[in-house]
Amino acid sequence: MERLLGVASLAVALFLATLGSFGASFGVMTNCTNTYSCTVTGCRPCSTAQTWLTAGWVLQGVLLVVGLVLVVLAARSRPPWARAAALAVGPVALAAFAATTALAVGSF
């Protein structure tokens, strides 16, 4: 059961690092450029929103790599803290995704 939860935690991070980040960026930036009739680099509100979305994407990638390292570490040496940390990657990824997307939307 714990292995399944670890895989699910990594799957959440992987989804948010790829399709989730793409979908959020597409939706938020479409709204911003339509609202201000400008490009991402053409006006400050859209540039700020893009910066937050990029920061969120990078953070998701880092969380994914950390999660993979923790899963391998937990599988090989089995320290209890590695398993607990690997299981926490999914919820942390969700919280980071929500926070950076909210900051991006709130920036314009």
PDB file of N, CA and C in Angstrom:
ATOM      1  N   MET A   1       0.817  -1.190   0.000  1.00  0.00           N
ATOM      2  CA  MET A   1       0.000   0.000   0.000  1.00  0.00           C
ATOM      3  C   MET A   1       0.870   1.268   0.000  1.00  0.00           C
ATOM      4  N   GLU A   2       1.938   1.207   0.789  1.00  0.00           N
ATOM      5  CA  GLU A   2       2.807   2.370   0.876  1.00  0.00           C
ATOM      6  C   GLU A   2       3.510   2.646  -0.453  1.00  0.00           C
ATOM      7  N   ARG A   3       3.852   1.580  -1.157  1.00  0.00           N
ATOM      8  CA  ARG A   3       4.484   1.743  -2.464  1.00  0.00           C
ATOM      9  C   ARG A   3       3.511   2.409  -3.440  1.00  0.00           C
ATOM     10  N   LEU A   4       2.249   2.010  -3.380  1.00  0.00           N
ATOM     11  CA  LEU A   4       1.220   2.607  -4.236  1.00  0.00           C
ATOM     12  C   LEU A   4       1.047   4.092  -3.937  1.00  0.00           C
ATOM     13  N   LEU A   5       1.082   4.450  -2.661  1.00  0.00           N
ATOM     14  CA  LEU A   5       0.988   5.863  -2.286  1.00  0.00           C
ATOM     15  C   LEU A   5       2.200   6.649  -2.774  1.00  0.00           C
ATOM     16  N   GLY A   6       3.375   6.037  -2.734  1.00  0.00           N
ATOM     17  CA  GLY A   6       4.575   6.696  -3.250  1.00  0.00           C
ATOM     18  C   GLY A   6       4.489   6.934  -4.745  1.00  0.00           C
ATOM     19  N   VAL A   7       3.980   5.950  -5.463  1.00  0.00           N
ATOM     20  CA  VAL A   7       3.802   6.102  -6.910  1.00  0.00           C
ATOM     21  C   VAL A   7       2.756   7.181  -7.204  1.00  0.00           C
ATOM     22  N   ALA A   8       1.679   7.186  -6.435  1.00  0.00           N
ATOM     23  CA  ALA A   8       0.643   8.206  -6.629  1.00  0.00           C
ATOM     24  C   ALA A   8       1.190   9.604  -6.347  1.00  0.00           C
ATOM     25  N   SER A   9       2.017   9.726  -5.326  1.00  0.00           N
ATOM     26  CA  SER A   9       2.618  11.017  -4.998  1.00  0.00           C
ATOM     27  C   SER A   9       3.497  11.514  -6.140  1.00  0.00           C
ATOM     28  N   LEU A  10       4.297  10.613  -6.713  1.00  0.00           N
ATOM     29  CA  LEU A  10       5.124  10.990  -7.857  1.00  0.00           C
ATOM     30  C   LEU A  10       4.279  11.288  -9.090  1.00  0.00           C
ATOM     31  N   ALA A  11       3.194  10.547  -9.264  1.00  0.00           N
ATOM     32  CA  ALA A  11       2.317  10.787 -10.409  1.00  0.00           C
ATOM     33  C   ALA A  11       1.696  12.178 -10.330  1.00  0.00           C
ATOM     34  N   VAL A  12       1.330  12.610  -9.142  1.00  0.00           N
ATOM     35  CA  VAL A  12       0.788  13.964  -8.969  1.00  0.00           C
ATOM     36  C   VAL A  12       1.838  14.995  -9.358  1.00  0.00           C
ATOM     37  N   ALA A  13       3.055  14.826  -8.864  1.00  0.00           N
ATOM     38  CA  ALA A  13       4.133  15.769  -9.197  1.00  0.00           C
ATOM     39  C   ALA A  13       4.430  15.761 -10.692  1.00  0.00           C
ATOM     40  N   LEU A  14       4.434  14.584 -11.305  1.00  0.00           N
ATOM     41  CA  LEU A  14       4.695  14.491 -12.742  1.00  0.00           C
ATOM     42  C   LEU A  14       3.592  15.176 -13.540  1.00  0.00           C
ATOM     43  N   PHE A  15       2.340  14.925 -13.180  1.00  0.00           N
ATOM     44  CA  PHE A  15       1.228  15.549 -13.882  1.00  0.00           C
ATOM     45  C   PHE A  15       1.279  17.066 -13.763  1.00  0.00           C
ATOM     46  N   LEU A  16       1.536  17.569 -12.562  1.00  0.00           N
ATOM     47  CA  LEU A  16       1.577  19.019 -12.374  1.00  0.00           C
ATOM     48  C   LEU A  16       2.792  19.655 -13.044  1.00  0.00           C
ATOM     49  N   ALA A  17       3.886  18.920 -13.145  1.00  0.00           N
ATOM     50  CA  ALA A  17       5.087  19.450 -13.800  1.00  0.00           C
ATOM     51  C   ALA A  17       4.940  19.491 -15.317  1.00  0.00           C
ATOM     52  N   THR A  18       4.004  18.728 -15.856  1.00  0.00           N
ATOM     53  CA  THR A  18       3.845  18.669 -17.314  1.00  0.00           C
ATOM     54  C   THR A  18       2.502  19.254 -17.735  1.00  0.00           C
ATOM     55  N   LEU A  19       1.496  18.443 -17.788  1.00  0.00           N
ATOM     56  CA  LEU A  19       0.187  18.882 -18.283  1.00  0.00           C
ATOM     57  C   LEU A  19      -0.453  19.943 -17.406  1.00  0.00           C
ATOM     58  N   GLY A  20      -0.315  19.821 -16.112  1.00  0.00           N
ATOM     59  CA  GLY A  20      -0.907  20.806 -15.207  1.00  0.00           C
ATOM     60  C   GLY A  20      -0.314  22.189 -15.413  1.00  0.00           C
ATOM     61  N   SER A  21       1.000  22.262 -15.483  1.00  0.00           N
ATOM     62  CA  SER A  21       1.661  23.557 -15.690  1.00  0.00           C
ATOM     63  C   SER A  21       1.350  24.127 -17.065  1.00  0.00           C
ATOM     64  N   PHE A  22       1.297  23.263 -18.072  1.00  0.00           N
ATOM     65  CA  PHE A  22       0.957  23.734 -19.410  1.00  0.00           C
ATOM     66  C   PHE A  22      -0.462  24.285 -19.436  1.00  0.00           C
ATOM     67  N   GLY A  23      -1.401  23.559 -18.857  1.00  0.00           N
ATOM     68  CA  GLY A  23      -2.795  23.998 -18.845  1.00  0.00           C
ATOM     69  C   GLY A  23      -2.985  25.293 -18.080  1.00  0.00           C
ATOM     70  N   ALA A  24      -2.353  25.409 -16.925  1.00  0.00           N
ATOM     71  CA  ALA A  24      -2.463  26.637 -16.142  1.00  0.00           C
ATOM     72  C   ALA A  24      -1.860  27.816 -16.903  1.00  0.00           C
ATOM     73  N   SER A  25      -0.694  27.611 -17.497  1.00  0.00           N
ATOM     74  CA  SER A  25      -0.050  28.690 -18.257  1.00  0.00           C
ATOM     75  C   SER A  25      -0.903  29.117 -19.443  1.00  0.00           C
ATOM     76  N   PHE A  26      -1.433  28.140 -20.148  1.00  0.00           N
ATOM     77  CA  PHE A  26      -2.250  28.459 -21.314  1.00  0.00           C
ATOM     78  C   PHE A  26      -3.489  29.257 -20.898  1.00  0.00           C
ATOM     79  N   GLY A  27      -4.175  28.808 -19.876  1.00  0.00           N
ATOM     80  CA  GLY A  27      -5.387  29.494 -19.438  1.00  0.00           C
ATOM     81  C   GLY A  27      -5.122  30.869 -18.870  1.00  0.00           C
ATOM     82  N   VAL A  28      -4.159  30.973 -17.980  1.00  0.00           N
ATOM     83  CA  VAL A  28      -3.870  32.257 -17.335  1.00  0.00           C
ATOM     84  C   VAL A  28      -3.335  33.252 -18.348  1.00  0.00           C
ATOM     85  N   MET A  29      -2.417  32.828 -19.193  1.00  0.00           N
ATOM     86  CA  MET A  29      -1.823  33.769 -20.141  1.00  0.00           C
ATOM     87  C   MET A  29      -2.798  34.162 -21.242  1.00  0.00           C
ATOM     88  N   THR A  30      -3.684  33.269 -21.642  1.00  0.00           N
ATOM     89  CA  THR A  30      -4.713  33.647 -22.605  1.00  0.00           C
ATOM     90  C   THR A  30      -5.611  34.715 -22.008  1.00  0.00           C
ATOM     91  N   ASN A  31      -6.006  34.537 -20.764  1.00  0.00           N
ATOM     92  CA  ASN A  31      -6.838  35.524 -20.085  1.00  0.00           C
ATOM     93  C   ASN A  31      -6.115  36.864 -19.969  1.00  0.00           C
ATOM     94  N   CYS A  32      -4.850  36.828 -19.606  1.00  0.00           N
ATOM     95  CA  CYS A  32      -4.088  38.065 -19.437  1.00  0.00           C
ATOM     96  C   CYS A  32      -3.914  38.804 -20.760  1.00  0.00           C
ATOM     97  N   THR A  33      -3.494  38.084 -21.796  1.00  0.00           N
ATOM     98  CA  THR A  33      -3.270  38.760 -23.074  1.00  0.00           C
ATOM     99  C   THR A  33      -4.582  39.250 -23.692  1.00  0.00           C
ATOM    100  N   ASN A  34      -5.676  38.544 -23.471  1.00  0.00           N
ATOM    101  CA  ASN A  34      -6.972  39.025 -23.958  1.00  0.00           C
ATOM    102  C   ASN A  34      -7.441  40.238 -23.174  1.00  0.00           C
ATOM    103  N   THR A  35      -7.215  40.260 -21.869  1.00  0.00           N
ATOM    104  CA  THR A  35      -7.639  41.379 -21.029  1.00  0.00           C
ATOM    105  C   THR A  35      -6.880  42.645 -21.369  1.00  0.00           C
ATOM    106  N   TYR A  36      -5.573  42.535 -21.584  1.00  0.00           N
ATOM    107  CA  TYR A  36      -4.737  43.720 -21.808  1.00  0.00           C
ATOM    108  C   TYR A  36      -4.369  43.937 -23.273  1.00  0.00           C
ATOM    109  N   SER A  37      -4.803  43.068 -24.152  1.00  0.00           N
ATOM    110  CA  SER A  37      -4.501  43.182 -25.587  1.00  0.00           C
ATOM    111  C   SER A  37      -3.011  43.394 -25.829  1.00  0.00           C
ATOM    112  N   CYS A  38      -2.214  42.530 -25.247  1.00  0.00           N
ATOM    113  CA  CYS A  38      -0.769  42.640 -25.408  1.00  0.00           C
ATOM    114  C   CYS A  38      -0.167  41.243 -25.429  1.00  0.00           C
ATOM    115  N   THR A  39       1.137  41.201 -25.620  1.00  0.00           N
ATOM    116  CA  THR A  39       1.846  39.921 -25.589  1.00  0.00           C
ATOM    117  C   THR A  39       2.407  39.701 -24.187  1.00  0.00           C
ATOM    118  N   VAL A  40       2.992  38.542 -23.989  1.00  0.00           N
ATOM    119  CA  VAL A  40       3.555  38.214 -22.678  1.00  0.00           C
ATOM    120  C   VAL A  40       4.639  39.213 -22.298  1.00  0.00           C
ATOM    121  N   THR A  41       5.471  39.576 -23.241  1.00  0.00           N
ATOM    122  CA  THR A  41       6.555  40.512 -22.954  1.00  0.00           C
ATOM    123  C   THR A  41       6.171  41.953 -23.222  1.00  0.00           C
ATOM    124  N   GLY A  42       4.967  42.183 -23.781  1.00  0.00           N
ATOM    125  CA  GLY A  42       4.572  43.534 -24.172  1.00  0.00           C
ATOM    126  C   GLY A  42       3.993  44.388 -23.068  1.00  0.00           C
ATOM    127  N   CYS A  43       3.577  43.791 -21.970  1.00  0.00           N
ATOM    128  CA  CYS A  43       3.033  44.594 -20.876  1.00  0.00           C
ATOM    129  C   CYS A  43       3.379  43.964 -19.537  1.00  0.00           C
ATOM    130  N   ARG A  44       3.471  44.792 -18.550  1.00  0.00           N
ATOM    131  CA  ARG A  44       3.938  44.352 -17.245  1.00  0.00           C
ATOM    132  C   ARG A  44       3.030  43.318 -16.581  1.00  0.00           C
ATOM    133  N   PRO A  45       1.709  43.467 -16.569  1.00  0.00           N
ATOM    134  CA  PRO A  45       0.899  42.455 -15.864  1.00  0.00           C
ATOM    135  C   PRO A  45       1.102  41.046 -16.428  1.00  0.00           C
ATOM    136  N   CYS A  46       1.176  40.920 -17.737  1.00  0.00           N
ATOM    137  CA  CYS A  46       1.348  39.589 -18.326  1.00  0.00           C
ATOM    138  C   CYS A  46       2.757  39.052 -18.103  1.00  0.00           C
ATOM    139  N   SER A  47       3.725  39.920 -18.070  1.00  0.00           N
ATOM    140  CA  SER A  47       5.102  39.497 -17.805  1.00  0.00           C
ATOM    141  C   SER A  47       5.224  38.970 -16.376  1.00  0.00           C
ATOM    142  N   THR A  48       4.585  39.655 -15.437  1.00  0.00           N
ATOM    143  CA  THR A  48       4.617  39.208 -14.045  1.00  0.00           C
ATOM    144  C   THR A  48       3.903  37.868 -13.883  1.00  0.00           C
ATOM    145  N   ALA A  49       2.768  37.724 -14.532  1.00  0.00           N
ATOM    146  CA  ALA A  49       2.036  36.449 -14.469  1.00  0.00           C
ATOM    147  C   ALA A  49       2.876  35.318 -15.046  1.00  0.00           C
ATOM    148  N   GLN A  50       3.532  35.577 -16.151  1.00  0.00           N
ATOM    149  CA  GLN A  50       4.388  34.552 -16.766  1.00  0.00           C
ATOM    150  C   GLN A  50       5.544  34.175 -15.845  1.00  0.00           C
ATOM    151  N   THR A  51       6.086  35.148 -15.141  1.00  0.00           N
ATOM    152  CA  THR A  51       7.173  34.864 -14.203  1.00  0.00           C
ATOM    153  C   THR A  51       6.708  33.924 -13.094  1.00  0.00           C
ATOM    154  N   TRP A  52       5.520  34.180 -12.546  1.00  0.00           N
ATOM    155  CA  TRP A  52       4.978  33.296 -11.503  1.00  0.00           C
ATOM    156  C   TRP A  52       4.717  31.895 -12.047  1.00  0.00           C
ATOM    157  N   LEU A  53       4.190  31.812 -13.246  1.00  0.00           N
ATOM    158  CA  LEU A  53       3.919  30.496 -13.831  1.00  0.00           C
ATOM    159  C   LEU A  53       5.205  29.729 -14.111  1.00  0.00           C
ATOM    160  N   THR A  54       6.222  30.426 -14.571  1.00  0.00           N
ATOM    161  CA  THR A  54       7.518  29.778 -14.814  1.00  0.00           C
ATOM    162  C   THR A  54       8.133  29.303 -13.505  1.00  0.00           C
ATOM    163  N   ALA A  55       8.034  30.129 -12.470  1.00  0.00           N
ATOM    164  CA  ALA A  55       8.549  29.726 -11.160  1.00  0.00           C
ATOM    165  C   ALA A  55       7.821  28.473 -10.665  1.00  0.00           C
ATOM    166  N   GLY A  56       6.526  28.409 -10.876  1.00  0.00           N
ATOM    167  CA  GLY A  56       5.759  27.235 -10.480  1.00  0.00           C
ATOM    168  C   GLY A  56       6.169  25.999 -11.259  1.00  0.00           C
ATOM    169  N   TRP A  57       6.415  26.161 -12.545  1.00  0.00           N
ATOM    170  CA  TRP A  57       6.837  25.036 -13.382  1.00  0.00           C
ATOM    171  C   TRP A  57       8.200  24.509 -12.923  1.00  0.00           C
ATOM    172  N   VAL A  58       9.128  25.416 -12.645  1.00  0.00           N
ATOM    173  CA  VAL A  58      10.459  25.015 -12.181  1.00  0.00           C
ATOM    174  C   VAL A  58      10.345  24.305 -10.829  1.00  0.00           C
ATOM    175  N   LEU A  59       9.525  24.830  -9.952  1.00  0.00           N
ATOM    176  CA  LEU A  59       9.329  24.215  -8.643  1.00  0.00           C
ATOM    177  C   LEU A  59       8.743  22.811  -8.773  1.00  0.00           C
ATOM    178  N   GLN A  60       7.818  22.622  -9.691  1.00  0.00           N
ATOM    179  CA  GLN A  60       7.256  21.283  -9.912  1.00  0.00           C
ATOM    180  C   GLN A  60       8.330  20.314 -10.411  1.00  0.00           C
ATOM    181  N   GLY A  61       9.189  20.781 -11.283  1.00  0.00           N
ATOM    182  CA  GLY A  61      10.285  19.941 -11.771  1.00  0.00           C
ATOM    183  C   GLY A  61      11.243  19.560 -10.660  1.00  0.00           C
ATOM    184  N   VAL A  62      11.557  20.508  -9.806  1.00  0.00           N
ATOM    185  CA  VAL A  62      12.443  20.222  -8.668  1.00  0.00           C
ATOM    186  C   VAL A  62      11.784  19.216  -7.731  1.00  0.00           C
ATOM    187  N   LEU A  63      10.499  19.407  -7.454  1.00  0.00           N
ATOM    188  CA  LEU A  63       9.788  18.461  -6.593  1.00  0.00           C
ATOM    189  C   LEU A  63       9.756  17.060  -7.199  1.00  0.00           C
ATOM    190  N   LEU A  64       9.607  16.977  -8.498  1.00  0.00           N
ATOM    191  CA  LEU A  64       9.607  15.674  -9.162  1.00  0.00           C
ATOM    192  C   LEU A  64      10.955  14.983  -9.007  1.00  0.00           C
ATOM    193  N   VAL A  65      12.029  15.709  -9.222  1.00  0.00           N
ATOM    194  CA  VAL A  65      13.369  15.130  -9.084  1.00  0.00           C
ATOM    195  C   VAL A  65      13.624  14.718  -7.632  1.00  0.00           C
ATOM    196  N   VAL A  66      13.256  15.578  -6.694  1.00  0.00           N
ATOM    197  CA  VAL A  66      13.420  15.248  -5.273  1.00  0.00           C
ATOM    198  C   VAL A  66      12.609  14.002  -4.927  1.00  0.00           C
ATOM    199  N   GLY A  67      11.388  13.930  -5.439  1.00  0.00           N
ATOM    200  CA  GLY A  67      10.554  12.761  -5.189  1.00  0.00           C
ATOM    201  C   GLY A  67      11.160  11.485  -5.727  1.00  0.00           C
ATOM    202  N   LEU A  68      11.711  11.554  -6.935  1.00  0.00           N
ATOM    203  CA  LEU A  68      12.364  10.376  -7.509  1.00  0.00           C
ATOM    204  C   LEU A  68      13.558   9.927  -6.676  1.00  0.00           C
ATOM    205  N   VAL A  69      14.362  10.873  -6.236  1.00  0.00           N
ATOM    206  CA  VAL A  69      15.518  10.549  -5.404  1.00  0.00           C
ATOM    207  C   VAL A  69      15.054   9.917  -4.088  1.00  0.00           C
ATOM    208  N   LEU A  70      14.006  10.477  -3.497  1.00  0.00           N
ATOM    209  CA  LEU A  70      13.504   9.932  -2.238  1.00  0.00           C
ATOM    210  C   LEU A  70      12.944   8.524  -2.399  1.00  0.00           C
ATOM    211  N   VAL A  71      12.251   8.277  -3.501  1.00  0.00           N
ATOM    212  CA  VAL A  71      11.701   6.937  -3.732  1.00  0.00           C
ATOM    213  C   VAL A  71      12.828   5.919  -3.903  1.00  0.00           C
ATOM    214  N   VAL A  72      13.850   6.283  -4.660  1.00  0.00           N
ATOM    215  CA  VAL A  72      14.991   5.373  -4.839  1.00  0.00           C
ATOM    216  C   VAL A  72      15.697   5.156  -3.505  1.00  0.00           C
ATOM    217  N   LEU A  73      15.894   6.217  -2.759  1.00  0.00           N
ATOM    218  CA  LEU A  73      16.537   6.108  -1.457  1.00  0.00           C
ATOM    219  C   LEU A  73      15.715   5.240  -0.510  1.00  0.00           C
ATOM    220  N   ALA A  74      14.421   5.435  -0.507  1.00  0.00           N
ATOM    221  CA  ALA A  74      13.540   4.643   0.362  1.00  0.00           C
ATOM    222  C   ALA A  74      13.536   3.175  -0.047  1.00  0.00           C
ATOM    223  N   ALA A  75      13.610   2.900  -1.333  1.00  0.00           N
ATOM    224  CA  ALA A  75      13.596   1.516  -1.809  1.00  0.00           C
ATOM    225  C   ALA A  75      14.914   0.800  -1.513  1.00  0.00           C
ATOM    226  N   ARG A  76      16.011   1.531  -1.545  1.00  0.00           N
ATOM    227  CA  ARG A  76      17.321   0.890  -1.361  1.00  0.00           C
ATOM    228  C   ARG A  76      17.718   0.747   0.100  1.00  0.00           C
ATOM    229  N   SER A  77      17.631   1.844   0.844  1.00  0.00           N
ATOM    230  CA  SER A  77      18.129   1.772   2.221  1.00  0.00           C
ATOM    231  C   SER A  77      17.008   1.780   3.258  1.00  0.00           C
ATOM    232  N   ARG A  78      15.836   2.134   2.855  1.00  0.00           N
ATOM    233  CA  ARG A  78      14.625   2.091   3.678  1.00  0.00           C
ATOM    234  C   ARG A  78      14.668   2.911   4.969  1.00  0.00           C
ATOM    235  N   PRO A  79      15.230   4.115   4.955  1.00  0.00           N
ATOM    236  CA  PRO A  79      15.087   4.925   6.165  1.00  0.00           C
ATOM    237  C   PRO A  79      13.648   5.449   6.243  1.00  0.00           C
ATOM    238  N   PRO A  80      13.060   5.472   7.427  1.00  0.00           N
ATOM    239  CA  PRO A  80      11.655   5.881   7.552  1.00  0.00           C
ATOM    240  C   PRO A  80      11.408   7.324   7.114  1.00  0.00           C
ATOM    241  N   TRP A  81      12.370   8.197   7.298  1.00  0.00           N
ATOM    242  CA  TRP A  81      12.157   9.591   6.908  1.00  0.00           C
ATOM    243  C   TRP A  81      12.068   9.737   5.395  1.00  0.00           C
ATOM    244  N   ALA A  82      12.756   8.885   4.640  1.00  0.00           N
ATOM    245  CA  ALA A  82      12.713   8.970   3.176  1.00  0.00           C
ATOM    246  C   ALA A  82      11.335   8.579   2.653  1.00  0.00           C
ATOM    247  N   ARG A  83      10.731   7.558   3.238  1.00  0.00           N
ATOM    248  CA  ARG A  83       9.389   7.155   2.823  1.00  0.00           C
ATOM    249  C   ARG A  83       8.380   8.257   3.126  1.00  0.00           C
ATOM    250  N   ALA A  84       8.478   8.828   4.319  1.00  0.00           N
ATOM    251  CA  ALA A  84       7.547   9.897   4.705  1.00  0.00           C
ATOM    252  C   ALA A  84       7.723  11.115   3.802  1.00  0.00           C
ATOM    253  N   ALA A  85       8.953  11.462   3.500  1.00  0.00           N
ATOM    254  CA  ALA A  85       9.210  12.617   2.635  1.00  0.00           C
ATOM    255  C   ALA A  85       8.722  12.362   1.214  1.00  0.00           C
ATOM    256  N   ALA A  86       8.904  11.134   0.719  1.00  0.00           N
ATOM    257  CA  ALA A  86       8.435  10.792  -0.629  1.00  0.00           C
ATOM    258  C   ALA A  86       6.911  10.885  -0.714  1.00  0.00           C
ATOM    259  N   LEU A  87       6.234  10.469   0.338  1.00  0.00           N
ATOM    260  CA  LEU A  87       4.772  10.560   0.358  1.00  0.00           C
ATOM    261  C   LEU A  87       4.290  12.013   0.433  1.00  0.00           C
ATOM    262  N   ALA A  88       5.110  12.896   0.974  1.00  0.00           N
ATOM    263  CA  ALA A  88       4.736  14.303   1.100  1.00  0.00           C
ATOM    264  C   ALA A  88       4.920  15.083  -0.197  1.00  0.00           C
ATOM    265  N   VAL A  89       5.610  14.535  -1.165  1.00  0.00           N
ATOM    266  CA  VAL A  89       5.878  15.260  -2.415  1.00  0.00           C
ATOM    267  C   VAL A  89       4.581  15.626  -3.135  1.00  0.00           C
ATOM    268  N   GLY A  90       3.635  14.724  -3.217  1.00  0.00           N
ATOM    269  CA  GLY A  90       2.371  14.990  -3.906  1.00  0.00           C
ATOM    270  C   GLY A  90       1.598  16.152  -3.300  1.00  0.00           C
ATOM    271  N   PRO A  91       1.330  16.132  -1.987  1.00  0.00           N
ATOM    272  CA  PRO A  91       0.628  17.261  -1.375  1.00  0.00           C
ATOM    273  C   PRO A  91       1.398  18.583  -1.477  1.00  0.00           C
ATOM    274  N   VAL A  92       2.711  18.527  -1.354  1.00  0.00           N
ATOM    275  CA  VAL A  92       3.515  19.754  -1.493  1.00  0.00           C
ATOM    276  C   VAL A  92       3.414  20.273  -2.926  1.00  0.00           C
ATOM    277  N   ALA A  93       3.439  19.368  -3.905  1.00  0.00           N
ATOM    278  CA  ALA A  93       3.297  19.777  -5.311  1.00  0.00           C
ATOM    279  C   ALA A  93       1.939  20.433  -5.553  1.00  0.00           C
ATOM    280  N   LEU A  94       0.890  19.859  -4.978  1.00  0.00           N
ATOM    281  CA  LEU A  94      -0.441  20.469  -5.125  1.00  0.00           C
ATOM    282  C   LEU A  94      -0.494  21.858  -4.507  1.00  0.00           C
ATOM    283  N   ALA A  95       0.058  22.008  -3.317  1.00  0.00           N
ATOM    284  CA  ALA A  95       0.059  23.305  -2.646  1.00  0.00           C
ATOM    285  C   ALA A  95       0.878  24.339  -3.426  1.00  0.00           C
ATOM    286  N   ALA A  96       2.030  23.930  -3.932  1.00  0.00           N
ATOM    287  CA  ALA A  96       2.874  24.845  -4.707  1.00  0.00           C
ATOM    288  C   ALA A  96       2.194  25.247  -6.005  1.00  0.00           C
ATOM    289  N   PHE A  97       1.532  24.294  -6.657  1.00  0.00           N
ATOM    290  CA  PHE A  97       0.815  24.584  -7.895  1.00  0.00           C
ATOM    291  C   PHE A  97      -0.304  25.590  -7.644  1.00  0.00           C
ATOM    292  N   ALA A  98      -1.079  25.359  -6.602  1.00  0.00           N
ATOM    293  CA  ALA A  98      -2.173  26.271  -6.271  1.00  0.00           C
ATOM    294  C   ALA A  98      -1.648  27.664  -5.927  1.00  0.00           C
ATOM    295  N   ALA A  99      -0.572  27.715  -5.159  1.00  0.00           N
ATOM    296  CA  ALA A  99      -0.022  29.004  -4.748  1.00  0.00           C
ATOM    297  C   ALA A  99       0.530  29.801  -5.924  1.00  0.00           C
ATOM    298  N   THR A 100       1.349  29.170  -6.761  1.00  0.00           N
ATOM    299  CA  THR A 100       1.949  29.929  -7.866  1.00  0.00           C
ATOM    300  C   THR A 100       0.904  30.308  -8.919  1.00  0.00           C
ATOM    301  N   THR A 101      -0.087  29.460  -9.145  1.00  0.00           N
ATOM    302  CA  THR A 101      -1.145  29.819 -10.095  1.00  0.00           C
ATOM    303  C   THR A 101      -1.989  30.969  -9.537  1.00  0.00           C
ATOM    304  N   ALA A 102      -2.288  30.932  -8.246  1.00  0.00           N
ATOM    305  CA  ALA A 102      -3.057  32.021  -7.645  1.00  0.00           C
ATOM    306  C   ALA A 102      -2.266  33.337  -7.695  1.00  0.00           C
ATOM    307  N   LEU A 103      -0.979  33.260  -7.451  1.00  0.00           N
ATOM    308  CA  LEU A 103      -0.142  34.460  -7.530  1.00  0.00           C
ATOM    309  C   LEU A 103      -0.104  35.001  -8.969  1.00  0.00           C
ATOM    310  N   ALA A 104      -0.048  34.102  -9.940  1.00  0.00           N
ATOM    311  CA  ALA A 104      -0.032  34.531 -11.337  1.00  0.00           C
ATOM    312  C   ALA A 104      -1.351  35.215 -11.703  1.00  0.00           C
ATOM    313  N   VAL A 105      -2.463  34.624 -11.304  1.00  0.00           N
ATOM    314  CA  VAL A 105      -3.768  35.219 -11.606  1.00  0.00           C
ATOM    315  C   VAL A 105      -3.933  36.547 -10.872  1.00  0.00           C
ATOM    316  N   GLY A 106      -3.468  36.607  -9.653  1.00  0.00           N
ATOM    317  CA  GLY A 106      -3.594  37.841  -8.868  1.00  0.00           C
ATOM    318  C   GLY A 106      -2.653  38.953  -9.292  1.00  0.00           C
ATOM    319  N   SER A 107      -1.714  38.655 -10.162  1.00  0.00           N
ATOM    320  CA  SER A 107      -0.733  39.665 -10.563  1.00  0.00           C
ATOM    321  C   SER A 107      -1.242  40.607 -11.652  1.00  0.00           C
ATOM    322  N   PHE A 108      -2.400  40.299 -12.250  1.00  0.00           N
ATOM    323  CA  PHE A 108      -2.923  41.221 -13.261  1.00  0.00           C
ATOM    324  C   PHE A 108      -4.366  41.562 -12.997  1.00  0.00           C
TER     325      PHE A 108
END
